XYZ file of C-alpha atoms in Angstrom:
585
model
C -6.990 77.276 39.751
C -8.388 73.603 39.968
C -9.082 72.528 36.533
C -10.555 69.144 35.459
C -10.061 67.898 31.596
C -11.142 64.403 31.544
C -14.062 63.558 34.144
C -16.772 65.149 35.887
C -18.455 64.105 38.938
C -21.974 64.197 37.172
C -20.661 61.405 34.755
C -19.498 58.813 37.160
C -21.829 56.410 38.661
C -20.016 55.306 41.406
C -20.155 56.348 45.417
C -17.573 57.155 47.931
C -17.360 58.683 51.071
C -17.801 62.253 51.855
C -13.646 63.386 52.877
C -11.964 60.223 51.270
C -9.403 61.426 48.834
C -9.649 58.209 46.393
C -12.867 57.123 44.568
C -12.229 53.495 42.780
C -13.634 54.238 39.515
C -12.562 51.543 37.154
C -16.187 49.734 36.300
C -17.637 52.657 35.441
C -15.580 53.715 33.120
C -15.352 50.398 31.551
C -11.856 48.847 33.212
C -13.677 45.512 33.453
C -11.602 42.691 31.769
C -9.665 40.122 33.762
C -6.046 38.714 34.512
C -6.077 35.057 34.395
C -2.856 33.663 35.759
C -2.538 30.091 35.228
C 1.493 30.889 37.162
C 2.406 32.081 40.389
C 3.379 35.406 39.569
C 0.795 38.381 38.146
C 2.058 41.485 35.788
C 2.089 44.758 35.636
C 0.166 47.604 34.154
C 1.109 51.188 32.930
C -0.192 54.566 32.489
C 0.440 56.257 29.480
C -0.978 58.571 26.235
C -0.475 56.342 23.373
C -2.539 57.676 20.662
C -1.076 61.347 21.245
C -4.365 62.793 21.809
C -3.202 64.605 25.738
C -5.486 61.600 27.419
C -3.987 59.093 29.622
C -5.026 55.435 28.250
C -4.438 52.246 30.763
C -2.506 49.326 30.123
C -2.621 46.156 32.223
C -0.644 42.457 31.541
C -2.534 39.826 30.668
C -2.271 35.869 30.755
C -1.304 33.525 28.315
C -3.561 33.225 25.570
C -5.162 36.547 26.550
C -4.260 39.724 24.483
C -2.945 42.829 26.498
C -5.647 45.291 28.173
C -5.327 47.699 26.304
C -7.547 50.708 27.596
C -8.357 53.955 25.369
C -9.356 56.920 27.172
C -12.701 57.785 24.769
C -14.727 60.696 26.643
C -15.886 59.919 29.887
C -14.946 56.054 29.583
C -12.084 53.861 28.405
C -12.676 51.553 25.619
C -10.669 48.276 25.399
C -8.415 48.242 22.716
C -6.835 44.955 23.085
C -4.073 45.929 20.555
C -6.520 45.232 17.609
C -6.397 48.626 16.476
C -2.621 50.340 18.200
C -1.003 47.350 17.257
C 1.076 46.233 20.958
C -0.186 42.298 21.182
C 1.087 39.434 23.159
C -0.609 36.767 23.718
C 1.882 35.215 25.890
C 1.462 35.316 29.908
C 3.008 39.403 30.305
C 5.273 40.478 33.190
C 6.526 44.404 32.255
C 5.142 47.342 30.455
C 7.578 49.350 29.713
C 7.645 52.658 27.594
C 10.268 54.803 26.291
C 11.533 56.598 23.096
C 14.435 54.772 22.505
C 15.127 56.225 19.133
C 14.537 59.942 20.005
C 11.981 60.280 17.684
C 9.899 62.220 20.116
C 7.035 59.123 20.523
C 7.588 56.805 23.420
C 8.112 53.190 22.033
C 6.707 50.412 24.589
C 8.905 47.278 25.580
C 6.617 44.086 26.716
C 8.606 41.469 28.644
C 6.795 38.385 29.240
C 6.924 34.820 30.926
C 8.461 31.593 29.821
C 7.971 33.672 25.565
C 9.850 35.866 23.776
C 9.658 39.793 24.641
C 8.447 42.253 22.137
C 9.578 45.876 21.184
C 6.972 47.481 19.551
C 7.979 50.740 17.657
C 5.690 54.436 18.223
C 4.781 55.272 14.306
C 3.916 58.808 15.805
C 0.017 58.175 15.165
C -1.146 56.057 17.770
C -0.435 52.705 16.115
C 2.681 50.752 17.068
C 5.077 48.389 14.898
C 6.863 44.912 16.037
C 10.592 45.747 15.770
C 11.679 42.941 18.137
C 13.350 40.387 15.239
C 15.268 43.746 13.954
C 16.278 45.055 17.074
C 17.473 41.907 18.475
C 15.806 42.137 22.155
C 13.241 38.986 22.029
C 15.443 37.534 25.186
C 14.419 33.948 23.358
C 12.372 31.957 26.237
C 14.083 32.795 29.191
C 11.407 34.314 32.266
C 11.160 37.522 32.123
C 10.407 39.388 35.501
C 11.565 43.141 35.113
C 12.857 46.157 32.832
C 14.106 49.240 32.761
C 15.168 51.750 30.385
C 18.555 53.301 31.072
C 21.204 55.283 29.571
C 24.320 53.674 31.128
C 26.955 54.943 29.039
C 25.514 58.619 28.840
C 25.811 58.428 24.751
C 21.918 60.167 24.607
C 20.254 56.926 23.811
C 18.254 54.846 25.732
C 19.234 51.303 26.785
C 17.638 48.450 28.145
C 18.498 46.087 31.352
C 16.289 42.914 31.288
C 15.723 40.886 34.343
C 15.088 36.866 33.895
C 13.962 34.449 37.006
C 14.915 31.062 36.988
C 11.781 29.739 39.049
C 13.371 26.004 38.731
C 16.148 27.643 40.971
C 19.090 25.104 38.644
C 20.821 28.606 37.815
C 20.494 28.276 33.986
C 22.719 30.816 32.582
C 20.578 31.392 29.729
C 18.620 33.179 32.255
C 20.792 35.331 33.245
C 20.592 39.245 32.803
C 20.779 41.377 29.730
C 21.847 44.720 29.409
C 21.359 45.874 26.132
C 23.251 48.347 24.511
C 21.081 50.850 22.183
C 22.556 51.366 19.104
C 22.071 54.943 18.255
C 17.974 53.676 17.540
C 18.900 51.269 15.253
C 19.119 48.292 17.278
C 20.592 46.798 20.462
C 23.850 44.743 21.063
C 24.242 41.899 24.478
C 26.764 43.805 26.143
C 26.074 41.834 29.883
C 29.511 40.215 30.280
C 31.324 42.962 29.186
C 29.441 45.444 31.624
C 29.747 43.028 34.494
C 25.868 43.199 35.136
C 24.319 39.482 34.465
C 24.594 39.067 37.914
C 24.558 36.146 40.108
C 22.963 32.920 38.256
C 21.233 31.831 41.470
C 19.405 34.839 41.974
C 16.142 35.070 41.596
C 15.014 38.777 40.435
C 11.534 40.030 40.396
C 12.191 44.024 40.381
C 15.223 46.916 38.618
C 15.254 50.396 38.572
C 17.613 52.742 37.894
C 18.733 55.762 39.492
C 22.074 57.684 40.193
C 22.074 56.608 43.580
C 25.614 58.155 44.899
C 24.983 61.762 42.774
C 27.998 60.994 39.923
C 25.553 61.842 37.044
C 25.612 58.176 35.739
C 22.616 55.975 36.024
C 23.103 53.134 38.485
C 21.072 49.405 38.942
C 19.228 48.238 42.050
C 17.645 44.874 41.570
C 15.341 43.338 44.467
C 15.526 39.778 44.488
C 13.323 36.393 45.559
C 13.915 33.586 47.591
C 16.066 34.981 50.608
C 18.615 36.406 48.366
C 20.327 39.896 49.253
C 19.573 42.543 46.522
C 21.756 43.643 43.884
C 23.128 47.507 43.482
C 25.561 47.778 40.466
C 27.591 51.046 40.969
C 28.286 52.349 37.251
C 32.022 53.027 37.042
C 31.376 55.945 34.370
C 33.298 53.827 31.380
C 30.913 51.397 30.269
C 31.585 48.959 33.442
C 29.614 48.443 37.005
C 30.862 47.105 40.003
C 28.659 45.548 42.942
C 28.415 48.051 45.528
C 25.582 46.171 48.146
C 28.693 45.473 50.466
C 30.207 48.605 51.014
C 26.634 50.442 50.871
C 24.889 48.416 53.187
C 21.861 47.596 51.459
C 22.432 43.752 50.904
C 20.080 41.919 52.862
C 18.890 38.819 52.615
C 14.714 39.356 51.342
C 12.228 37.775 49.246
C 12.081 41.336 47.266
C 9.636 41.667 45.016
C 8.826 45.974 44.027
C 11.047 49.109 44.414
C 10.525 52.732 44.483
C 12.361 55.808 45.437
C 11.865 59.406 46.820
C 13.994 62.084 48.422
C 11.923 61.648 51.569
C 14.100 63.882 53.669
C 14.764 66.518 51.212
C 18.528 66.007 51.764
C 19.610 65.565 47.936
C 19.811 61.910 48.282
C 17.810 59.153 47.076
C 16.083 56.609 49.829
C 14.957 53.104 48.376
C 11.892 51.317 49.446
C 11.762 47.424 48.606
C 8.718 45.165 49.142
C 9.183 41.875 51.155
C 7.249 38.864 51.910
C 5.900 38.512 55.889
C 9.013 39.405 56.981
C 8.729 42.830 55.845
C 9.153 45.537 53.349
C 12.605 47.418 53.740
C 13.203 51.015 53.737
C 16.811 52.144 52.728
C 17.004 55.725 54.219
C 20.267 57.412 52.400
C 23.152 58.784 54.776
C 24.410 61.839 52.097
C 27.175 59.646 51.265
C 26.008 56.776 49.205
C 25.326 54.388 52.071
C 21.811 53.745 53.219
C 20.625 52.421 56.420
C 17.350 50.380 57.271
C 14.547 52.697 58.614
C 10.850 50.870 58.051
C 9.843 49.971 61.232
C 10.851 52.817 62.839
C 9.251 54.759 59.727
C 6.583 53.070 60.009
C 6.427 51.108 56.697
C 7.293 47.311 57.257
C 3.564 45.926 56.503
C 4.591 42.326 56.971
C 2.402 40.742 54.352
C 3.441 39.577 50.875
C 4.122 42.734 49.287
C 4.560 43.497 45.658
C 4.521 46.762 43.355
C 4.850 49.902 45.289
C 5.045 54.007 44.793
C 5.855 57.380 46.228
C 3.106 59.568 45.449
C 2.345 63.071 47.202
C -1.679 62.357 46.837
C -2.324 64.931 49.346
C -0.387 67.977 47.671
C 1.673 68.934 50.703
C 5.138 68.326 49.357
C 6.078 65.361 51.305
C 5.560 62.055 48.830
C 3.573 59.493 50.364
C 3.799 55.847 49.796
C 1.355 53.278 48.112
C 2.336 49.359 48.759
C 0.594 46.698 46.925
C -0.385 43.356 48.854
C -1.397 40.152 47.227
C -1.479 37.774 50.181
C -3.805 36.099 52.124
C -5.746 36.199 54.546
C -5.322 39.571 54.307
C -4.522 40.996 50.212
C -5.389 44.806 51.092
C -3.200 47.150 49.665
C -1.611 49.884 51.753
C -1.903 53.609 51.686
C 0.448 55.360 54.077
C 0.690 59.525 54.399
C 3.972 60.949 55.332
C 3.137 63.240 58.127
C 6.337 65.143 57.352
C 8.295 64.351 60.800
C 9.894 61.152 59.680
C 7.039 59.285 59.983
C 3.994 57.014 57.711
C 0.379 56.697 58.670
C -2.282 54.315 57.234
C -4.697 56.189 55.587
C -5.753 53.055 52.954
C -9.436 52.847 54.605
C -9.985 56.721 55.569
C -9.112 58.181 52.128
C -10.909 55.152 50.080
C -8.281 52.585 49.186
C -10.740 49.340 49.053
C -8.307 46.810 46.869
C -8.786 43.685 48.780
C -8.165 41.406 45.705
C -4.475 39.763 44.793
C -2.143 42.996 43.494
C 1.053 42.905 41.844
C 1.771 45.462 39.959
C 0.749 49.702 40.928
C 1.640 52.568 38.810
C 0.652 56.375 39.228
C -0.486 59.236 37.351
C -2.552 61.686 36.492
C -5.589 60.037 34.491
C -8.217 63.031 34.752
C -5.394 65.786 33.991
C -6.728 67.831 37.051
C -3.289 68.411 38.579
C -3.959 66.016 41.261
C -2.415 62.157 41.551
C -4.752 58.944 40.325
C -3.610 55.714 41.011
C -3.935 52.216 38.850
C -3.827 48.855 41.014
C -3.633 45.124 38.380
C -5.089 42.321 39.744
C -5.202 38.475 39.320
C -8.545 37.033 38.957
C -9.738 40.553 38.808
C -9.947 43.807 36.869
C -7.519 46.727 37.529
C -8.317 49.102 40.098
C -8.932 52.667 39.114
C -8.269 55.339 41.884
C -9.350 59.222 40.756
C -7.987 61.584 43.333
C -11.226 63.553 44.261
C -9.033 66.456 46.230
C -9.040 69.952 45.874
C -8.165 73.578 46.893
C -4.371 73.497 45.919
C -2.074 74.476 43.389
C 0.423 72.035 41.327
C 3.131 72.251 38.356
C 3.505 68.987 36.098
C 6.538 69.091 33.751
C 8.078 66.688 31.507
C 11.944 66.600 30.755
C 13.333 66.623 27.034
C 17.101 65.867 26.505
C 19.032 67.380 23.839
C 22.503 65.735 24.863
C 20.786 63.409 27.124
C 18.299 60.844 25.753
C 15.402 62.306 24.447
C 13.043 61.253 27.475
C 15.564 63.016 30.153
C 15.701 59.489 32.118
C 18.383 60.271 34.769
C 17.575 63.546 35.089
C 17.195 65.353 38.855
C 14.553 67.880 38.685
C 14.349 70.238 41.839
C 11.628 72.490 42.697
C 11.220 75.177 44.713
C 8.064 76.816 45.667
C 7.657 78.987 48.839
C 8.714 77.025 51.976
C 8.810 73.667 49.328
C 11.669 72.032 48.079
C 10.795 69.070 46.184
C 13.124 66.763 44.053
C 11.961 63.486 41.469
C 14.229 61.481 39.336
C 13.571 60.759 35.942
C 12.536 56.765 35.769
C 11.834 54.480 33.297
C 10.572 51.608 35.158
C 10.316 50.755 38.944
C 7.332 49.559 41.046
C 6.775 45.839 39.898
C 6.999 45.536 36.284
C 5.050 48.748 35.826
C 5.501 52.324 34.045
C 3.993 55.065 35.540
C 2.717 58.448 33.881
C 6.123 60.171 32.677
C 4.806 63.767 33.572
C 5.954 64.666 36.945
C 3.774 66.310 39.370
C 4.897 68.971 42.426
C 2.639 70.714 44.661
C 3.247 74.547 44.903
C 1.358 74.726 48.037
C -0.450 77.747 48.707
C 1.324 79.946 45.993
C 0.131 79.918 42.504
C 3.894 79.620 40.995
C 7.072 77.876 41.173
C 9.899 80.247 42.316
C 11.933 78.618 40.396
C 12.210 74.695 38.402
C 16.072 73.216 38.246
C 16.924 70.474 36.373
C 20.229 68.660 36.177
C 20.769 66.395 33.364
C 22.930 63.237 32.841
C 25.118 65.280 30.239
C 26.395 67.384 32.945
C 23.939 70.394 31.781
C 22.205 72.505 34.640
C 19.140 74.553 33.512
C 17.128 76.595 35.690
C 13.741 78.129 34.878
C 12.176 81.290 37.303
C 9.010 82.342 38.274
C 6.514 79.655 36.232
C 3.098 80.076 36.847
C 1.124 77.225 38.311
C -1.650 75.097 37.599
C -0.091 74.235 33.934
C 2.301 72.050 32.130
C 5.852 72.825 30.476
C 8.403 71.110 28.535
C 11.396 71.249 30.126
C 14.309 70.673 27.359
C 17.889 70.508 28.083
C 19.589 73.884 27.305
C 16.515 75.720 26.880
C 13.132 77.303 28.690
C 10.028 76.888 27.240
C 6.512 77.536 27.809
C 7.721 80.129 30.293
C 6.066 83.502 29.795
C 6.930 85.097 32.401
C 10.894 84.965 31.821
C 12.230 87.755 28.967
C 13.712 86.268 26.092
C 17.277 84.638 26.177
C 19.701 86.578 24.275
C 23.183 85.233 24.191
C 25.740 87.785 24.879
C 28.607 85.080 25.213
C 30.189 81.885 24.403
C 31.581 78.922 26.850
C 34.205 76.758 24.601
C 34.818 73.651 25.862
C 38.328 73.371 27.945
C 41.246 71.926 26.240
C 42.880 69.064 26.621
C 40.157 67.361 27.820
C 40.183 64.722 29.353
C 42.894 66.477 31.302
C 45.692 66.224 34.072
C 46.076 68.111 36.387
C 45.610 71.233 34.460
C 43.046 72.525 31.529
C 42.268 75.889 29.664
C 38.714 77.015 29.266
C 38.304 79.922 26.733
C 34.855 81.965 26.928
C 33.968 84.904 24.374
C 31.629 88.038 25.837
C 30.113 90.123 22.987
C 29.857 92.877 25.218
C 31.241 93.937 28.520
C 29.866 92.257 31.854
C 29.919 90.645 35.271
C 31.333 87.692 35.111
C 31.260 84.490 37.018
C 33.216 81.466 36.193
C 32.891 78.004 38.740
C 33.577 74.892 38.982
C 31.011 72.620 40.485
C 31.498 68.375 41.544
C 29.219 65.749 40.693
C 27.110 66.905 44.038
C 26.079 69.836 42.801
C 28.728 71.193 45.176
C 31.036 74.269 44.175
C 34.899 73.285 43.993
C 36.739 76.253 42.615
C 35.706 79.902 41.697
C 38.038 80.910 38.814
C 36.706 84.377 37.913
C 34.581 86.860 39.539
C 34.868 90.054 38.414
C 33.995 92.283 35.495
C 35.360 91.789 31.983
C 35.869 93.382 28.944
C 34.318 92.088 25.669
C 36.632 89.981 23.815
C 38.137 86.514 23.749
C 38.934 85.574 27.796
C 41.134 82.224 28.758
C 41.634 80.947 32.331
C 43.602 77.872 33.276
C 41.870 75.524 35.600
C 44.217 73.229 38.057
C 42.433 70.019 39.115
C 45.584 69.575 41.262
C 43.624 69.063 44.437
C 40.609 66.922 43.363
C 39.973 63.169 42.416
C 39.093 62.104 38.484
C 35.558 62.265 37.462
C 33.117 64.931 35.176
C 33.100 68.380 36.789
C 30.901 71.126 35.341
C 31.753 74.593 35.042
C 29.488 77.288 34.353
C 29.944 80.970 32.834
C 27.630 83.468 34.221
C 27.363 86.639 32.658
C 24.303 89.528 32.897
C 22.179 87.385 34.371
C 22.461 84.069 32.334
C 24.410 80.995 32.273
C 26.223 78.049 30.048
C 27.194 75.003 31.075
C 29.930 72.676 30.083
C 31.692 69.112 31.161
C 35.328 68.398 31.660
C 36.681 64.921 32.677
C 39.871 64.907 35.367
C 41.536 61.844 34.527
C 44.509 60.951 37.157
């Protein structure tokens, strides 16, 4: 069932072609103010609910002496806000919007990174207004250039921290522009914790995009950074104890590029994570994963190069079919189109931009997606320099779609990291948990997965930082759910969860070679009891049989395998527990 919230077609005043998927929407509904960049580089913009009230509102950076576009979604229109009223104001020239709850209070906080002026944290009071933490919290980055942001939980403690980028654009390598990684403090504040991390990077690079992801599938959230001025990008492998090592050698993504946006997607369905960086002429750069942590460079033969000046960037599945498709943002001349390209599920990208009603022929830098109407369907928001943002509605219809939104328990609160995985039909479809990729942008934090032509998701699976792997069965579509970490919600069709057992956790742990694991059953049953690698990947089977109830121990011998977290999981009558052991050699 199609259902639409927000908009109707009868309240719009603007025309678009009969069969184009997009309709750019963003003067009638009142997206009209401007970005006046008196720099070189323009910001970013965001899509996100920040009054609580189940509407997407619209962000956008502003220049200096302008306050933030603010946009609140009021009816069939957005009124500008201008942080008069939620309290989020800069009035310095803004790079990044970034938002995030990192003090798992259950409201998503909003980082603002700016040019050449001090950031800002502003704090979620949990009723639409916002508070200036940044002096407490110690992340103001004094007046170093901000370019990029992400949120991150590096050392897998359940908070969130934050990786700031900073661009020398005098290119003297000023080491107070270096790099921050900031450590959260269990939502208290932060702590500088570059050097010691090993992340402030090279000073003569010249960054203008981060994200993080888990790029070689060890549960720990890795950094990519694309950088400027013919530098090769940066991938920081995290080591798993509160250190990263640069892995762009031995994982062959460290060309040379004027990068300048980053996105990912599992575009082959393989479990691993491709990369997609934007580039000046010489062209944008596809990293297509090889299931082993290494990546090799696929756009022109994918299709995807573009060869203009290239800036914030998205996978998107804006036709429903399963396969994401790719938005690229383009701010040079003579030709500053932006780029719509359809994965036409061999391996391939097609321009669509004209035939499904992608007009943005103004200067774009930063892109994020979403779902602004709440019709189950993916919108898109374009910023401009010396223009308004762009507002796309997706005008499709006739299929059937699942949006869920992750909520750690262990993990941080907004399940960043976390692999969800679902399977519908013929579909299997995969997203990672981001905070913050694109160019300086944050994109709508519910994720969206076509079901195709059933009306339910055979089942939703979810791995989490922590080590924790839930799985949910049989959730109807065409509706939202909350998945949290350890527990199914919103999931009527599944009978109620009643625990006939305990999983202990193994002792000694850490361990070497060998480990007990104790599990209690309340009541006689089938019993399975594996052990499973970082991959997903099963490495031992240490009971499979039926049991008695009672108090059960089995001794696990990690003889054979290399140090690292392992999972093992007790199945029993149908249901499962999780648990995390570290082999340390």
């Amino acid at each position: 069932m199609h259902i639409v919230y927000l908009f109707t077609i009868l309240g719009l005043m603007t025309q678009y072609a009969i069969g184009q998927t997009f309709e750019e929407v963003g003067l009638s509904l009142g997206v009209t103010a401007t970005y006046d960049n008196p720099g070189q580089f323009g910001g970013g913009c965001a899509i996100e609910d920040i009054n609580g009230d189940g509407l997407m509102d619209i962000l956008a950076a502003s220049g200096t002496g302008h306050p933030l576009m603010i946009y609140l979604r009021t009816g069939n229109e957005y009124t500008l806000d201008a942080g008069l009223g939620c309290g989020i104001t800069s009035a310095a020239q803004t790079s990044q919007i970034l938002f995030g709850d990192y003090d798992n209070d259950g409201h998503r906080d909003v980082f603002v990174g700016n040019w050449g002026s001090e950031n800002l944290l502003f704090r979620s009071n949990g009723n639409g207004t916002y508070s200036d933490v940044t002096s407490f919290t110690g992340v103001d980055g004094g007046s170093a250039q901000t370019s990029a942001a992400c949120w991150l939980d590096y050392n897998n403690d359940g908070w969130l921290d934050l990786y700031v980028t900073n661009y020398d654009i005098s290119s003297a390598g000023r080491p107070d522009y270096r790099n921050v990684l900031y450590r959260n403090n269990e939502g208290v504040n932060f702590t500088d914790v570059t050097e010691q991390a090993g992340v402030a990077d090279s000073a003569d690079r010249a960054p203008l995009a981060v994200i993080s992801f888990d790029f070689d599938n060890d549960l720990d959230a890795d950094i990519y950074i694309a950088n400027d001025r013919n530098q090769r990008g940066t991938l920081f492998r995290n080591n798993g104890d509160g250190t990263f090592s640069d892995a762009g050698d031995e994982t062959g993504i460290e060309p040379r590029m004027f990068g300048m946006g980053c996105a990912i997607s599992d575009l082959n369905h393989d479990g691993w994570w491709d990369l997609y960086v934007t580039n000046d002429p010489i062209g944008n750069l596809l990293f297509e994963s090889n299931g082993d942590g290494t990546w090799e460079e696929v756009a022109s033969q994918r299709g995807v190069t573009v060869n203009y000046g290239c800036w914030g960037t998205e996978f998107l599945d804006f036709d429903m079919d399963g396969d994401d498709d790719l938005y690229v943002a383009n701010m040079a001349p003579p030709m500053p189109r932006d780029y719509l390209f359809e994965n036409t599920g061999n391996g391939y990208f097609t321009d669509v931009s004209v035939a499904e009603g992608v007009n943005d022929q103004e200067m774009t830098f930063g892109f994020a997606k979403g779902d602004l109407d709440n019709d189950g369907d993916m919108d898109m928001l374009a910023s401009n320099i010396e223009d308004r943002p762009y507002v796309y509605l997706n005008r499709s219809s006739g299929f059937n779609y699942i949006r869920v939104r992750t909520q750690g328990v262990q993990t941080n609160r907004d399940g960043v990291g976390a692999k969800v995985v679902v399977y519908a039909g013929s579909l299997v479809m995969q997203q990672f948990v981001c905070a913050g990729q694109s160019y300086a942008s944050s994109s709508d934090p519910r994720l969206l997965f076509s079901l195709g032509t059933q009306n339910y998701a055979d089942s939703i699976v979810v791995l989490w930082p922590s080590g924790v792997r839930d799985t949910w069965r049989n959730l109807d579509g065409n509706r939202d759910y909350v998945l949290e970490e350890g527990v199914s919600l919103d999931v009527p069709t599944l009978p109620p969860l009643t625990i006939s057992f305990e999983l202990r956790q193994n002792y000694p742990n850490p361990f070497n070679p060998v480990s007990t694991i104790e599990f209690q059953l309340n009541t006689p049953s089938e019993v399975e009891l594996s052990v499973y690698n970082p991959l997903g990947q099963r490495v031992a089977t240490l009971v499979d049989e039926p049991m008695s109830a009672g108090l059960h121990r089995v001794q696990f011998d990690g003889t054979e395998l290399t140090s690292g977290s392992y999972v093992y999981r007790l199945t029993a009558n149908g249901h499962s527990q999780n648990r995390v052991m570290t082999l340390l050699k």
